[in-house]
PDB file of C-alpha atoms in Angstrom:
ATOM      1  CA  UNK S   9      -7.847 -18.121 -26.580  1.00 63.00           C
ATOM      2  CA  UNK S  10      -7.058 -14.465 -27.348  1.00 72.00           C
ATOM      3  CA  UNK S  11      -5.369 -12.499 -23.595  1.00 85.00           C
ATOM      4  CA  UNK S  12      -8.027 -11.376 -21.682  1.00 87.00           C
ATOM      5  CA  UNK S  13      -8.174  -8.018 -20.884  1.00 90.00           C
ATOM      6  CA  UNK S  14     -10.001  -6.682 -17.645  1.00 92.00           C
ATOM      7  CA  UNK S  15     -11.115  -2.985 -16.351  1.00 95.00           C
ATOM      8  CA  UNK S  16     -10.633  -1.966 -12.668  1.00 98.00           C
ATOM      9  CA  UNK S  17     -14.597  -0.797 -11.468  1.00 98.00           C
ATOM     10  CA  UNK S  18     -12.420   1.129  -8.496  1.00 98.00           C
ATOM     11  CA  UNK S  19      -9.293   1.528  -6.316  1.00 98.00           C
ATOM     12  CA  UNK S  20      -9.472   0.025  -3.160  1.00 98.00           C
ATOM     13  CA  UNK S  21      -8.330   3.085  -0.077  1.00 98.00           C
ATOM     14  CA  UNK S  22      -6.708   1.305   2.638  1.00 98.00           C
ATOM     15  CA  UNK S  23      -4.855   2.097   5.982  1.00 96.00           C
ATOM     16  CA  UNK S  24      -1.886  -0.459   4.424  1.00 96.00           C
ATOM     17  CA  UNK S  25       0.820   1.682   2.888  1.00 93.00           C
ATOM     18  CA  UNK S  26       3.281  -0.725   2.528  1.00 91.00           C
ATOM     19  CA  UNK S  27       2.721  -4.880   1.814  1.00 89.00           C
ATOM     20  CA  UNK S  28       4.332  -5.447   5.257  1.00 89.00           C
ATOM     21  CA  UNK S  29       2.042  -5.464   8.185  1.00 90.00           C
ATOM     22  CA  UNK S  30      -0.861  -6.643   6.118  1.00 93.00           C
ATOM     23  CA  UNK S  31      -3.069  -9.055   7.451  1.00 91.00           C
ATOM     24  CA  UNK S  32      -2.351 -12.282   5.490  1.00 87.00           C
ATOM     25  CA  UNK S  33      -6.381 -13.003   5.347  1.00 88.00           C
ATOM     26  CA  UNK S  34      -9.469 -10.930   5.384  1.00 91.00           C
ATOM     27  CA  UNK S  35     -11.605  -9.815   8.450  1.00 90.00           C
ATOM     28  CA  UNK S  36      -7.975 -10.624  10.979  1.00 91.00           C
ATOM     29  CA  UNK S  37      -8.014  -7.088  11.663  1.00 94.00           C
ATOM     30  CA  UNK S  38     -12.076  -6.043  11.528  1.00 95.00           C
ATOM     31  CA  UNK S  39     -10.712  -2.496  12.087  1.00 96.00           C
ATOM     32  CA  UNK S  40      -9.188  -2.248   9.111  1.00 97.00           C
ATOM     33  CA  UNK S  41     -11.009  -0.598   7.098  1.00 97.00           C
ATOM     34  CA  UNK S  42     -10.935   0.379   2.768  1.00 98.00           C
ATOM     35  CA  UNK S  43     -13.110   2.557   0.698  1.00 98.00           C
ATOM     36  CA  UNK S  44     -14.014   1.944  -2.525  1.00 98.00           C
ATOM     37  CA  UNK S  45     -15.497   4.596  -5.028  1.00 98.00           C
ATOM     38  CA  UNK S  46     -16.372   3.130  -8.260  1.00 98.00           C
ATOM     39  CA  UNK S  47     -15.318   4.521 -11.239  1.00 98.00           C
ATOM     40  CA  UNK S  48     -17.641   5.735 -14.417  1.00 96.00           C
ATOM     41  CA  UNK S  49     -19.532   3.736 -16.087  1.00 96.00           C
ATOM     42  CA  UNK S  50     -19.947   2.030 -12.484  1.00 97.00           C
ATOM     43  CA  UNK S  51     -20.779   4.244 -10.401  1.00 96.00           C
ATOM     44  CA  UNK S  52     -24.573   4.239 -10.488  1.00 96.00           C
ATOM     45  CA  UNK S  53     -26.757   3.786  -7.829  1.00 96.00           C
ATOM     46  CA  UNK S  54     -28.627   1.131  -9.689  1.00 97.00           C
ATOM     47  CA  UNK S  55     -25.134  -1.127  -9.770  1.00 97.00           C
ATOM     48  CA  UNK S  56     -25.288  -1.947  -6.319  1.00 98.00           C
ATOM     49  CA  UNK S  57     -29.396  -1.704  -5.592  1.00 97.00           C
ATOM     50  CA  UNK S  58     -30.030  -4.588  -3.267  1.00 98.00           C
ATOM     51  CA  UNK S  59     -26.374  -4.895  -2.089  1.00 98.00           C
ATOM     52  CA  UNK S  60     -26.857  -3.639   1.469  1.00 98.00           C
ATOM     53  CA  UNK S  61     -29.020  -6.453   1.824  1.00 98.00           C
ATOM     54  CA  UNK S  62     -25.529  -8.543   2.272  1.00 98.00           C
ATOM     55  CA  UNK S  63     -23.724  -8.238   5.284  1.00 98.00           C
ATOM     56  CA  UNK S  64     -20.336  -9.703   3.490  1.00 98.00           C
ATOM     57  CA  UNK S  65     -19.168  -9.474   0.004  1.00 98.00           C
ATOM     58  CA  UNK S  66     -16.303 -11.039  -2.026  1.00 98.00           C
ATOM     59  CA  UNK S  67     -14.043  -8.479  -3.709  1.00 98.00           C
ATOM     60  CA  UNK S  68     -11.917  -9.886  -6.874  1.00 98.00           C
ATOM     61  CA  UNK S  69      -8.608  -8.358  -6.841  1.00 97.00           C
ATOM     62  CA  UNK S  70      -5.598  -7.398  -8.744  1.00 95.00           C
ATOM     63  CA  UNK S  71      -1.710  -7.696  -6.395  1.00 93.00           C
ATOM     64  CA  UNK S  72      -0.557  -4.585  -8.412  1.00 89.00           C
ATOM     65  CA  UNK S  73       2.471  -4.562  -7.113  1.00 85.00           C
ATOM     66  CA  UNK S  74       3.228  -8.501  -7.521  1.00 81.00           C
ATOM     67  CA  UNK S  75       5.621  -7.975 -10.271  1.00 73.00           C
ATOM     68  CA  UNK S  76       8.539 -10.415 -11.570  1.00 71.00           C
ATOM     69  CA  UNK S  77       8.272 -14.454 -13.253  1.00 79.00           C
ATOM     70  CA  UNK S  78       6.192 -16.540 -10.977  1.00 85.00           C
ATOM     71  CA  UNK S  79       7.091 -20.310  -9.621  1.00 89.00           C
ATOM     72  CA  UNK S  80       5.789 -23.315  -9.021  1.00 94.00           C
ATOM     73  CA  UNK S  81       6.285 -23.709  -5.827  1.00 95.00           C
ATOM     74  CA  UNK S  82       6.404 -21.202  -2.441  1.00 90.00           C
ATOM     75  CA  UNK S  83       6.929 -21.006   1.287  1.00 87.00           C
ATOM     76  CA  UNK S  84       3.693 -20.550   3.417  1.00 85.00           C
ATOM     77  CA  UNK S  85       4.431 -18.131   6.231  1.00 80.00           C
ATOM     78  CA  UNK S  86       2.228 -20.672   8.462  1.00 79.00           C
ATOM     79  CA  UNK S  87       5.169 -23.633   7.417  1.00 82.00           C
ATOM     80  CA  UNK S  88       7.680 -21.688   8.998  1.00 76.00           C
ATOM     81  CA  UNK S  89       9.047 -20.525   5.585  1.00 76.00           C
ATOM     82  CA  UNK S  90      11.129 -23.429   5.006  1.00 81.00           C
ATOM     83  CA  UNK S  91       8.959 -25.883   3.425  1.00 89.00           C
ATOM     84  CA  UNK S  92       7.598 -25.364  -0.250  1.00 93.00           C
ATOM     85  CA  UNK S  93       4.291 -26.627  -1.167  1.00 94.00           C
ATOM     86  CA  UNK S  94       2.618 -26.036  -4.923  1.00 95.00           C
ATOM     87  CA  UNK S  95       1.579 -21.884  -5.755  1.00 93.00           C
ATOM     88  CA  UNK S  96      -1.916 -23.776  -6.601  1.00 95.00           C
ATOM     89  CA  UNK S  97      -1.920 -25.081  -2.947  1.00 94.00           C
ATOM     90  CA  UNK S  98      -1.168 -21.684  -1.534  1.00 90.00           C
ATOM     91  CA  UNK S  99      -2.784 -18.310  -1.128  1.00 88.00           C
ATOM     92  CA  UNK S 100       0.684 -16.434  -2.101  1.00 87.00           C
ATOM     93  CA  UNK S 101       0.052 -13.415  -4.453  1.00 88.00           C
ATOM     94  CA  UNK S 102       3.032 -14.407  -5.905  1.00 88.00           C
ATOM     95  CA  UNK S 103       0.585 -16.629  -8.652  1.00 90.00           C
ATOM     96  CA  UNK S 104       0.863 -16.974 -12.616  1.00 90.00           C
ATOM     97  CA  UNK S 105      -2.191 -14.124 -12.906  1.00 91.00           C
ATOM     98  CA  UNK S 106      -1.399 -12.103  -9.732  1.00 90.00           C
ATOM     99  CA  UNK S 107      -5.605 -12.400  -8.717  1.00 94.00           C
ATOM    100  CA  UNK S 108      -6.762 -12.060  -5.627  1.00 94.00           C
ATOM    101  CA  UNK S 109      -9.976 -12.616  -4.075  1.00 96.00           C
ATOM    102  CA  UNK S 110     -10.957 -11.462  -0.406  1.00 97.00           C
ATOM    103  CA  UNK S 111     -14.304 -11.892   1.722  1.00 97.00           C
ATOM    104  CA  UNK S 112     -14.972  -8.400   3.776  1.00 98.00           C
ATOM    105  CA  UNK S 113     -17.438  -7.194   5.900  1.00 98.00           C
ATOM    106  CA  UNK S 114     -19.738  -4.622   3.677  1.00 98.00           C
ATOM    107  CA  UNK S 115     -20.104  -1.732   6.376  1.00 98.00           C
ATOM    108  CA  UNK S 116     -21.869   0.999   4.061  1.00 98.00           C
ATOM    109  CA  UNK S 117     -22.934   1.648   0.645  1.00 98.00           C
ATOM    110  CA  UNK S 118     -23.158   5.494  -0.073  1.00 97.00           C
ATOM    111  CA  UNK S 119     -24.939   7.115  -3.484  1.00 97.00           C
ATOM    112  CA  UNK S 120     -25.446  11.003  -3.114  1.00 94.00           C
ATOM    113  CA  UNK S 121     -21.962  11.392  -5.166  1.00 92.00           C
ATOM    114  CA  UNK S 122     -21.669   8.688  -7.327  1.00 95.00           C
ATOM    115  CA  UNK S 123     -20.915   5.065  -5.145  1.00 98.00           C
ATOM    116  CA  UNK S 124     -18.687   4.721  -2.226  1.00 98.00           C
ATOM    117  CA  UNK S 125     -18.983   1.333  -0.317  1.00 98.00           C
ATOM    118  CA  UNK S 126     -16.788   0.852   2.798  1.00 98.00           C
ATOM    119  CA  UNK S 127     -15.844  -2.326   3.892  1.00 98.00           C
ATOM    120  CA  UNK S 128     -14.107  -3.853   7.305  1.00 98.00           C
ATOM    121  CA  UNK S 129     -11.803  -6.647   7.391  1.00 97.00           C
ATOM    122  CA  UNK S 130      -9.492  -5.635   4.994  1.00 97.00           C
ATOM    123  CA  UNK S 131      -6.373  -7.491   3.817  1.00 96.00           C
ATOM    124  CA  UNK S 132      -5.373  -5.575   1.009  1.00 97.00           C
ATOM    125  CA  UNK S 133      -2.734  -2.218  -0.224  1.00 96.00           C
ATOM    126  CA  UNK S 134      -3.764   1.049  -0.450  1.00 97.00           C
ATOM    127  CA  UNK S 135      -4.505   1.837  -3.752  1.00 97.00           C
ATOM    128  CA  UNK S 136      -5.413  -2.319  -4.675  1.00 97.00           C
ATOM    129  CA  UNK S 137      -7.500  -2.370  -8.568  1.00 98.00           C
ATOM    130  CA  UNK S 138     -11.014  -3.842  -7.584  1.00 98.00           C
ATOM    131  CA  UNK S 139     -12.221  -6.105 -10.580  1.00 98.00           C
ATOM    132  CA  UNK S 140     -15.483  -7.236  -9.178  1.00 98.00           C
ATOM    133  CA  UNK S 141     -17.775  -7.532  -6.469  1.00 98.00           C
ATOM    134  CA  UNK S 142     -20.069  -9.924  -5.733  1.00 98.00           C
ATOM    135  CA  UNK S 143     -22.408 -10.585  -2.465  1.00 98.00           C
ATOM    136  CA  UNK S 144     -21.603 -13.914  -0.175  1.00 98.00           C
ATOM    137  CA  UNK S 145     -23.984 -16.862   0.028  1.00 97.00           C
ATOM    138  CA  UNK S 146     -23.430 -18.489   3.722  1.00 95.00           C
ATOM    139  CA  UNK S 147     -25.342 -21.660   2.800  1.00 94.00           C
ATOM    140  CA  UNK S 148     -23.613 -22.420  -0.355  1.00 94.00           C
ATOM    141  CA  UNK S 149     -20.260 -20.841   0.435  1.00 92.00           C
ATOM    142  CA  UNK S 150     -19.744 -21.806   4.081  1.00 92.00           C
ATOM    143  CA  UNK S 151     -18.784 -25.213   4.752  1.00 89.00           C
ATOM    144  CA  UNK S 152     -17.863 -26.692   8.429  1.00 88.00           C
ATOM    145  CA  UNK S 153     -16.447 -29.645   7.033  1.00 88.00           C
ATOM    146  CA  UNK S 154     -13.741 -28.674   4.444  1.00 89.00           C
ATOM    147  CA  UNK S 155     -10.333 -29.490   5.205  1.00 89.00           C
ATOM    148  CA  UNK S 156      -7.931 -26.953   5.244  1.00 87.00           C
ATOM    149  CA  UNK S 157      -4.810 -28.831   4.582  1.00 88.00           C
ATOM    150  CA  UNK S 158      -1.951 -27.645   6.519  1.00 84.00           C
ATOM    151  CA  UNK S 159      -3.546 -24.163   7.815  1.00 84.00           C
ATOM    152  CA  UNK S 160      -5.028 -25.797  11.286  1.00 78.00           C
ATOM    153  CA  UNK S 161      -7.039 -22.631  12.631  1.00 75.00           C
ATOM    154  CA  UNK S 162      -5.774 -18.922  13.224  1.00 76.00           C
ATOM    155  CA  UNK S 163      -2.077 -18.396  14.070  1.00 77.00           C
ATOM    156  CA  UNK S 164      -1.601 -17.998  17.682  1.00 82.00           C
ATOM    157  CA  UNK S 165      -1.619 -14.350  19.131  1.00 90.00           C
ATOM    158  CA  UNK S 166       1.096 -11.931  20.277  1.00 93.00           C
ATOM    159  CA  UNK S 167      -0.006  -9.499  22.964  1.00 96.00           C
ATOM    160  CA  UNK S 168       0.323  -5.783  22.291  1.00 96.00           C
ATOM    161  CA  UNK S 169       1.890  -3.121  24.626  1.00 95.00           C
ATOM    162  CA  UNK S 170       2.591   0.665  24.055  1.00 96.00           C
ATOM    163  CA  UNK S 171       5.556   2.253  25.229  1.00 96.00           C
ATOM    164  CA  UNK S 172       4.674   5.340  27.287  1.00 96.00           C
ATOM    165  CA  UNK S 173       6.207   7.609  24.884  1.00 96.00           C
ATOM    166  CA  UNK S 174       4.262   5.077  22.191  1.00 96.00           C
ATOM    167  CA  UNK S 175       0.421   5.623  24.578  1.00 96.00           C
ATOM    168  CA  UNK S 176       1.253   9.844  23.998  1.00 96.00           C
ATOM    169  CA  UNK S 177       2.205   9.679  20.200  1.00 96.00           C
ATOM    170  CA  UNK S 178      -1.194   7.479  20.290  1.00 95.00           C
ATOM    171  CA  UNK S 179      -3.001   9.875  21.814  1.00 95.00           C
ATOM    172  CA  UNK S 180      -2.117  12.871  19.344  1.00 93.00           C
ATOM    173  CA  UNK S 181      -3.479  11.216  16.586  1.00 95.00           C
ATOM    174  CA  UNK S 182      -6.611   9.111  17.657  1.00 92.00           C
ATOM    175  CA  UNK S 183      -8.290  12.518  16.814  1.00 92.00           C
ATOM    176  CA  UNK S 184      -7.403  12.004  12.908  1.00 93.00           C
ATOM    177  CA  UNK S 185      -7.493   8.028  13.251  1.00 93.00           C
ATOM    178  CA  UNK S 186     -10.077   7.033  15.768  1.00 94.00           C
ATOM    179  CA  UNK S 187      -9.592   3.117  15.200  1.00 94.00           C
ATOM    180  CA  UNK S 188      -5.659   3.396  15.141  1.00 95.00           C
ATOM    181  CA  UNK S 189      -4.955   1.866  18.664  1.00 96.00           C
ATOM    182  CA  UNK S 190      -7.536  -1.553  17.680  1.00 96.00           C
ATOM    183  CA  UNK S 191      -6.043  -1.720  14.288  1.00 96.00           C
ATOM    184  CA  UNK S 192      -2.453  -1.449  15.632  1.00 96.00           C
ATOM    185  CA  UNK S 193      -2.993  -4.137  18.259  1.00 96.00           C
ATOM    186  CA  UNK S 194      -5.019  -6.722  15.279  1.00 96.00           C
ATOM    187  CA  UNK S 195      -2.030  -6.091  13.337  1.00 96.00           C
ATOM    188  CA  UNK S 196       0.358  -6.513  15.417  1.00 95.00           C
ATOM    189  CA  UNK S 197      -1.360  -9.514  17.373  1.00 95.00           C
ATOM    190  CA  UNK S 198      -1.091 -10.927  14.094  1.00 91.00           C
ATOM    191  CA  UNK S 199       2.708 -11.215  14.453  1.00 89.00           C
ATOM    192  CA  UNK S 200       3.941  -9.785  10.790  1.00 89.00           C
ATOM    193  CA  UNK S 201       6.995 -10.831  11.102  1.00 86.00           C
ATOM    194  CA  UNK S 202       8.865 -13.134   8.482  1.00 79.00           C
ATOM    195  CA  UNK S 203       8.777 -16.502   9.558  1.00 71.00           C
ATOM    196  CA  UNK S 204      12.242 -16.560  10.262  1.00 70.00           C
ATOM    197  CA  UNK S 205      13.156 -13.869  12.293  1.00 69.00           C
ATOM    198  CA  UNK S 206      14.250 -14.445  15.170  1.00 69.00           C
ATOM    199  CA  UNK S 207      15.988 -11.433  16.967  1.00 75.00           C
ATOM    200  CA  UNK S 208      14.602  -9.929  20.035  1.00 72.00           C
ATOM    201  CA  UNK S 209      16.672  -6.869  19.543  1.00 79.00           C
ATOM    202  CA  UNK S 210      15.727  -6.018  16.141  1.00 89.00           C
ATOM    203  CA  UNK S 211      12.875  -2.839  15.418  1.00 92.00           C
ATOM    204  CA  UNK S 212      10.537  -3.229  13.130  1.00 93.00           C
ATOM    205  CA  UNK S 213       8.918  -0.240  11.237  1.00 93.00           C
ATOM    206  CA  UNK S 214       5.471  -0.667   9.175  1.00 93.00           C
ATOM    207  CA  UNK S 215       3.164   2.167   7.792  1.00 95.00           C
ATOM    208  CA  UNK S 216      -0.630   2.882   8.772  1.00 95.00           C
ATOM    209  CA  UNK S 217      -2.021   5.271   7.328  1.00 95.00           C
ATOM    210  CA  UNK S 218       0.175   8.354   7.095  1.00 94.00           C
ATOM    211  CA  UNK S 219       2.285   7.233   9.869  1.00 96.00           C
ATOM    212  CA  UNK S 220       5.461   4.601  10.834  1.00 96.00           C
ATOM    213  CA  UNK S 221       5.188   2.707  13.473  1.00 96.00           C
ATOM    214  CA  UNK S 222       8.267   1.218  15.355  1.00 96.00           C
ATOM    215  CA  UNK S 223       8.074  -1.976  17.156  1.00 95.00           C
ATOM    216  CA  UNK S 224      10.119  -4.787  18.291  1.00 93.00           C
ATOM    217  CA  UNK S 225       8.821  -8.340  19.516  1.00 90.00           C
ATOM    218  CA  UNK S 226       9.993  -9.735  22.728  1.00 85.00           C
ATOM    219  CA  UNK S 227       8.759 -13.924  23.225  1.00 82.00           C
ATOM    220  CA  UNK S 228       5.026 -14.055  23.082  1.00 89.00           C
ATOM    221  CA  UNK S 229       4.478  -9.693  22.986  1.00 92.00           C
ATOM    222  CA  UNK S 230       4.894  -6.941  20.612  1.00 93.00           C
ATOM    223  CA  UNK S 231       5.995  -3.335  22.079  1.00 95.00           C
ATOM    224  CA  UNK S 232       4.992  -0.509  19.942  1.00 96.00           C
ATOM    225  CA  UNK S 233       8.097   1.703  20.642  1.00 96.00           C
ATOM    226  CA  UNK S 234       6.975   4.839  18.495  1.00 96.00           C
ATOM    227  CA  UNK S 235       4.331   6.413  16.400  1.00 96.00           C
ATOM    228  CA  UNK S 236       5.978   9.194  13.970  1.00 95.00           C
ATOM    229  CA  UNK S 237       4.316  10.925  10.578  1.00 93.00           C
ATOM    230  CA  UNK S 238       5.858   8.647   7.585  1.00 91.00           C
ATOM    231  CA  UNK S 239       8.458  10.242   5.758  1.00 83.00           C
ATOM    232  CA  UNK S 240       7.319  11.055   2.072  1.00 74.00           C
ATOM    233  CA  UNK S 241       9.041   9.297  -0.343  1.00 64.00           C
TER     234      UNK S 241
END
């Protein structure tokens, strides 16, 4: 079979500048939200008539920045990092076709100017090539049952505290980012970390929109330290 060769319909507009600090599945941080304008030919109102009838959708993906030989085998974050099971048995983006598919909440669906859906729940980068959408089916796609091999349930939760200088910097630029303070504390609850680390001491930086946020992790709690504009690279 001849390579296939496939067309982004859009580019997904996230508040994820940078890969760490993601969510490592959809709808852990509902406040996260993307945009997603399709492109021509797409972007006709009759492409998505009936969507808004769905209240989730599954966006096909492509990790554009996945790059290098893949391997058969990875480290879950949720094994501690140190045990390898098969890239088939994983959700890594690190994969043979670097493919991604994610199930979002489908907030809005707008057609004055072409088609702009926005969507909540987001676990992808800014600027992610959408292949596809299509809507989700609850009683064909949900099932109670299925195992879930060595994922058992959500990762526990860090708590999230703001320095006072961290509460001010907040404050400034709620007016620009309404959501930031939820988004920061589902991110950070998440506890991006790598699985190793280990130091109390050490600050973390990761970027939310046009900002950098510094934050260090003491036991069961992350401390946002300070929220500064991003430096440009």
């Amino acid at each position: 079979m001849a390579d296939i060769t496939l067309s982004p319909i859009g580019y997904l507009a996230t508040p994820f500048r940078d890969r760490f600090g993601i969510p490592r599945q959809p709808r852990l941080a509902p406040h996260a939200r993307g945009q997603l304008r399709l492109l021509r030919p797409y972007d006709r109102e009759e492409a998505v008539r009936g969507l808004a009838a769905f209240s989730h959708v599954w966006l096909s993906v492509v990790f554009h920045h996945c790059r290098g030989d893949w391997h058969p085998t990875v480290r879950p974050p949720r094994l501690g990092g140190n045990q390898r099971v098969g890239v088939f048995a994983s959700r890594s983006p690190f994969r043979p076709n670097p493919l991604g598919l994610s199930l979002v909440e489908l907030l809005s669906i707008e057609t004055r100017a072409g088609v702009v859906l926005t969507f909540g729940g987001v676990d992808l980068l800014d600027g992610t090539p959408v292949l596809d959408i299509k809507p989700y089916l609850p009683f064909v796609e949900s099932e109670p049952a299925a195992r879930s091999g060595f994922v058992e349930g959500p990762p526990p939760q860090l708590a999230v505290d703001f320095s006072g200088q961290a509460a001010m910097q907040l404050c400034r630029h709620e007016s620009r980012w309404p959501d930031l303070a939820a988004l920061l504390c589902e991110v950070l609850a998440q506890d991006p970390r790598p699985a190793y680390a280990s130091d109390p001491l050490r600050r973390y930086g990761l970027r939310l929109y046009d900002l950098e946020v510094k934050w260090r992790c003491t036991g069961t709690r992350a401390v946002v330290e300070e929220i500064v504009p991003a430096v440009v690279d």
